[in-house]
């Protein structure tokens, strides 16, 4: 069965510093996608970054980068130059990707609450 | 392009009642998925619809049902509400159902059952 583990319930980071949020996953499917979402206190889930299991390079989107280590089954999110607006819950998610049919549902981790200190 | 919209945003219901939540996906998106978020269980998948057909279903009782209309708008219904159904219900849309495509979430409907 698919599983996502986020071992850090809460993290603090100083403004302008970088922070790494951990995520490990477990799946027997060779084709899958890994996602990170941000959820501010307002509740809306904001898509941040995507990494496919066959992608050769680590994904980057602005200040977000994904440290993908396939053999270790980890997909850590790195946020560079933290801003006060980055304070939120961060969820790692995974989905099996079947190119022939249903894309499958997202399996989410429990989340990490990031607090950025001024 | 307008984002995913969900109505209503907040809802208070009594045990035993039923409720219908609505989700309008991003224009052109044909896949709609529903998730339930609670402090105890986290985010859990309810079901996915694509072109008016349910493609995937999570592990929820039959009291939870949904449908999708020809314009891709989706509704989910919960009958015989229980206290444990209090949650944030999130809807997500994506352009297609296979391959790599991120899901874009709406703001959610916060349901409180008393």
Short mmCIF file of C-alpha atoms in Angstrom, two decimals:
data_model
loop_
_atom_site.label_atom_id
_atom_site.label_comp_id
_atom_site.label_asym_id
_atom_site.label_seq_id
_atom_site.Cartn_x
_atom_site.Cartn_y
_atom_site.Cartn_z
CA UNK A 1 0.00 0.00 0.00
CA UNK A 2 1.09 3.52 -0.66
CA UNK A 3 2.26 5.57 2.28
CA UNK A 4 3.66 9.03 2.89
CA UNK A 5 5.58 9.90 6.06
CA UNK A 6 6.36 13.39 7.26
CA UNK A 7 8.28 13.07 10.50
CA UNK A 8 8.41 16.75 11.45
CA UNK A 9 5.10 17.90 12.97
CA UNK A 10 6.47 21.43 13.34
CA UNK A 11 9.47 23.42 12.19
CA UNK A 12 10.81 26.89 12.91
CA UNK A 13 13.02 28.86 10.56
CA UNK A 14 14.45 32.33 10.67
CA UNK A 15 13.33 34.70 7.96
CA UNK A 16 15.67 34.67 4.91
CA UNK A 17 17.14 31.30 5.84
CA UNK A 18 16.60 28.03 3.95
CA UNK A 19 14.60 25.16 5.40
CA UNK A 20 14.15 21.51 4.44
CA UNK A 21 10.91 19.66 5.06
CA UNK A 22 11.25 15.90 5.07
CA UNK A 23 9.09 13.41 3.21
CA UNK A 24 9.54 9.68 2.69
CA UNK A 25 7.24 7.49 0.69
CA UNK A 26 6.52 3.88 0.06
CA UNK A 27 5.09 2.38 -3.09
CA UNK A 28 5.58 -0.70 -5.21
CA UNK A 29 4.46 1.08 -8.38
CA UNK A 30 7.36 2.09 -10.66
CA UNK A 31 5.47 5.07 -12.03
CA UNK A 32 4.35 7.71 -9.56
CA UNK A 33 4.27 11.40 -8.94
CA UNK A 34 5.27 13.31 -5.85
CA UNK A 35 3.71 16.63 -4.92
CA UNK A 36 4.10 19.30 -2.31
CA UNK A 37 1.22 21.50 -1.28
CA UNK A 38 1.04 24.50 1.04
CA UNK A 39 -2.03 25.08 3.18
CA UNK A 40 -2.28 28.50 4.86
CA UNK A 41 -4.67 29.01 7.75
CA UNK A 42 -7.35 29.96 5.22
CA UNK A 43 -7.57 26.28 4.27
CA UNK A 44 -6.90 26.34 0.54
CA UNK A 45 -4.32 23.86 -0.74
CA UNK A 46 -1.75 25.55 -2.96
CA UNK A 47 0.26 23.43 -5.37
CA UNK A 48 4.00 24.07 -5.04
CA UNK A 49 6.03 21.52 -6.95
CA UNK A 50 5.87 18.17 -8.74
CA UNK A 51 8.42 15.39 -9.29
CA UNK A 52 7.80 12.39 -11.51
CA UNK A 53 9.41 9.08 -10.65
CA UNK A 54 11.18 8.98 -14.01
CA UNK A 55 12.38 12.57 -13.96
CA UNK A 56 16.15 12.69 -14.11
CA UNK A 57 16.55 16.10 -12.54
CA UNK A 58 15.24 17.47 -9.29
CA UNK A 59 12.25 19.75 -9.75
CA UNK A 60 12.55 23.45 -9.02
CA UNK A 61 9.92 26.19 -8.91
CA UNK A 62 11.21 29.56 -7.86
CA UNK A 63 12.24 29.35 -4.20
CA UNK A 64 11.06 25.75 -3.97
CA UNK A 65 13.14 22.77 -4.92
CA UNK A 66 12.59 19.09 -4.40
CA UNK A 67 15.48 16.92 -3.26
CA UNK A 68 14.46 13.62 -4.85
CA UNK A 69 16.41 10.55 -3.77
CA UNK A 70 14.67 7.65 -5.44
CA UNK A 71 16.72 4.84 -3.90
CA UNK A 72 16.01 6.19 -0.43
CA UNK A 73 12.38 6.94 -1.35
CA UNK A 74 12.61 10.47 -0.11
CA UNK A 75 11.30 13.70 -1.61
CA UNK A 76 12.30 16.56 0.66
CA UNK A 77 11.11 20.09 -0.02
CA UNK A 78 13.68 22.85 0.23
CA UNK A 79 12.48 26.42 0.63
CA UNK A 80 15.19 28.99 0.10
CA UNK A 81 15.18 32.50 1.56
CA UNK A 82 12.15 31.94 3.81
CA UNK A 83 9.55 34.67 4.02
CA UNK A 84 6.97 35.40 6.71
CA UNK A 85 4.27 34.41 4.23
CA UNK A 86 5.72 30.91 4.07
CA UNK A 87 4.27 30.15 7.51
CA UNK A 88 1.73 27.41 6.81
CA UNK A 89 1.14 23.67 6.81
CA UNK A 90 3.05 21.79 4.14
CA UNK A 91 1.85 18.47 2.79
CA UNK A 92 3.75 15.91 0.79
CA UNK A 93 1.58 13.74 -1.44
CA UNK A 94 2.01 10.88 -3.85
CA UNK A 95 -0.02 9.44 -6.67
CA UNK A 96 0.46 6.35 -8.76
CA UNK A 97 0.43 7.30 -12.41
CA UNK A 98 -1.26 4.97 -14.83
CA UNK A 99 -0.89 6.42 -18.29
CA UNK A 100 -3.56 4.10 -19.57
CA UNK A 101 -6.40 4.95 -17.26
CA UNK A 102 -7.33 6.66 -14.05
CA UNK A 103 -4.62 8.81 -12.57
CA UNK A 104 -5.41 7.59 -9.11
CA UNK A 105 -5.90 9.62 -6.01
CA UNK A 106 -3.43 11.63 -3.97
CA UNK A 107 -2.15 10.06 -0.76
CA UNK A 108 -1.15 12.74 1.71
CA UNK A 109 1.25 12.82 4.62
CA UNK A 110 0.21 14.25 7.98
CA UNK A 111 1.89 17.56 7.19
CA UNK A 112 4.54 19.80 8.71
CA UNK A 113 3.66 23.14 10.27
CA UNK A 114 6.29 25.67 9.30
CA UNK A 115 6.66 28.86 11.28
CA UNK A 116 8.91 31.62 9.95
CA UNK A 117 10.33 33.91 12.63
CA UNK A 118 11.14 37.56 11.84
CA UNK B 1 -8.69 32.00 -15.45
CA UNK B 2 -10.94 31.55 -12.42
CA UNK B 3 -9.88 28.96 -9.86
CA UNK B 4 -11.82 26.13 -8.32
CA UNK B 5 -14.86 27.38 -6.45
CA UNK B 6 -16.74 25.60 -3.71
CA UNK B 7 -20.08 26.47 -2.18
CA UNK B 8 -21.02 26.97 0.49
CA UNK B 9 -17.84 27.88 2.35
CA UNK B 10 -19.28 27.15 5.77
CA UNK B 11 -22.14 24.92 6.83
CA UNK B 12 -23.65 23.86 10.14
CA UNK B 13 -25.92 20.83 10.18
CA UNK B 14 -27.51 18.59 12.78
CA UNK B 15 -26.91 14.87 13.18
CA UNK B 16 -29.16 12.84 10.93
CA UNK B 17 -29.56 15.54 8.31
CA UNK B 18 -28.11 15.38 4.84
CA UNK B 19 -25.93 17.90 3.05
CA UNK B 20 -24.91 18.68 -0.51
CA UNK B 21 -21.66 20.43 -1.35
CA UNK B 22 -20.86 21.92 -4.73
CA UNK B 23 -17.63 22.29 -6.67
CA UNK B 24 -16.99 24.15 -9.93
CA UNK B 25 -13.65 23.18 -11.49
CA UNK B 26 -11.32 25.39 -13.45
CA UNK B 27 -12.68 25.97 -16.94
CA UNK B 28 -11.58 23.15 -19.23
CA UNK B 29 -10.76 20.76 -16.42
CA UNK B 30 -12.67 17.51 -16.66
CA UNK B 31 -11.48 15.67 -13.57
CA UNK B 32 -12.82 16.51 -10.12
CA UNK B 33 -11.68 14.85 -6.91
CA UNK B 34 -13.00 15.24 -3.39
CA UNK B 35 -11.04 14.99 -0.14
CA UNK B 36 -11.99 15.11 3.51
CA UNK B 37 -9.62 16.78 5.97
CA UNK B 38 -9.91 16.25 9.72
CA UNK B 39 -7.38 16.85 12.52
CA UNK B 40 -7.34 13.18 13.41
CA UNK B 41 -7.29 11.46 10.02
CA UNK B 42 -5.65 14.15 7.95
CA UNK B 43 -6.46 14.37 4.25
CA UNK B 44 -8.35 11.42 2.86
CA UNK B 45 -9.53 10.77 -0.67
CA UNK B 46 -13.28 10.43 -1.17
CA UNK B 47 -13.80 9.99 -4.91
CA UNK B 48 -12.80 11.15 -8.37
CA UNK B 49 -15.04 11.95 -11.31
CA UNK B 50 -14.08 12.29 -14.93
CA UNK B 51 -16.54 12.99 -17.73
CA UNK B 52 -19.49 12.32 -15.43
CA UNK B 53 -18.17 8.89 -14.40
CA UNK B 54 -16.80 7.93 -11.04
CA UNK B 55 -13.26 6.70 -11.73
CA UNK B 56 -11.94 6.09 -8.26
CA UNK B 57 -13.39 5.80 -4.77
CA UNK B 58 -11.82 5.99 -1.34
CA UNK B 59 -12.68 3.99 1.72
CA UNK B 60 -15.76 5.83 2.93
CA UNK B 61 -19.23 4.49 3.76
CA UNK B 62 -22.06 4.62 1.27
CA UNK B 63 -23.49 7.70 3.01
CA UNK B 64 -20.94 9.64 0.99
CA UNK B 65 -21.85 9.95 -2.66
CA UNK B 66 -21.14 12.26 -5.52
CA UNK B 67 -21.87 13.06 -9.10
CA UNK B 68 -20.55 15.14 -11.94
CA UNK B 69 -22.53 17.07 -14.48
CA UNK B 70 -21.89 17.55 -18.18
CA UNK B 71 -20.29 20.94 -17.50
CA UNK B 72 -17.81 19.17 -15.13
CA UNK B 73 -19.34 20.74 -12.02
CA UNK B 74 -19.54 18.22 -9.22
CA UNK B 75 -21.59 17.73 -6.10
CA UNK B 76 -21.03 15.52 -3.14
CA UNK B 77 -23.75 14.44 -0.78
CA UNK B 78 -23.54 13.12 2.73
CA UNK B 79 -26.67 11.53 4.14
CA UNK B 80 -27.52 10.80 7.77
CA UNK B 81 -24.81 13.06 9.09
CA UNK B 82 -22.70 11.97 12.05
CA UNK B 83 -20.59 14.10 14.39
CA UNK B 84 -17.48 12.56 12.85
CA UNK B 85 -18.38 14.01 9.47
CA UNK B 86 -17.36 17.45 10.71
CA UNK B 87 -14.44 18.32 8.48
CA UNK B 88 -13.05 20.53 5.77
CA UNK B 89 -14.14 19.12 2.41
CA UNK B 90 -11.80 19.99 -0.41
CA UNK B 91 -12.46 19.70 -4.09
CA UNK B 92 -9.67 19.55 -6.65
CA UNK B 93 -9.73 19.73 -10.42
CA UNK B 94 -7.24 18.71 -13.06
CA UNK B 95 -7.24 18.80 -16.87
CA UNK B 96 -7.29 15.05 -17.45
CA UNK B 97 -7.35 11.84 -15.55
CA UNK B 98 -4.27 9.98 -16.76
CA UNK B 99 -0.64 10.89 -16.80
CA UNK B 100 1.04 13.63 -14.89
CA UNK B 101 -1.18 16.50 -13.96
CA UNK B 102 -1.34 18.45 -10.78
CA UNK B 103 -4.59 18.96 -8.95
CA UNK B 104 -5.77 22.47 -8.17
CA UNK B 105 -7.73 22.77 -4.98
CA UNK B 106 -10.63 24.99 -4.05
CA UNK B 107 -10.93 26.85 -0.74
CA UNK B 108 -12.98 24.08 0.82
CA UNK B 109 -16.30 23.79 2.58
CA UNK B 110 -16.08 23.62 6.35
CA UNK B 111 -18.89 21.39 7.61
CA UNK B 112 -19.80 21.33 11.28
CA UNK B 113 -22.21 18.67 12.50
CA UNK B 114 -23.83 19.29 15.89
#
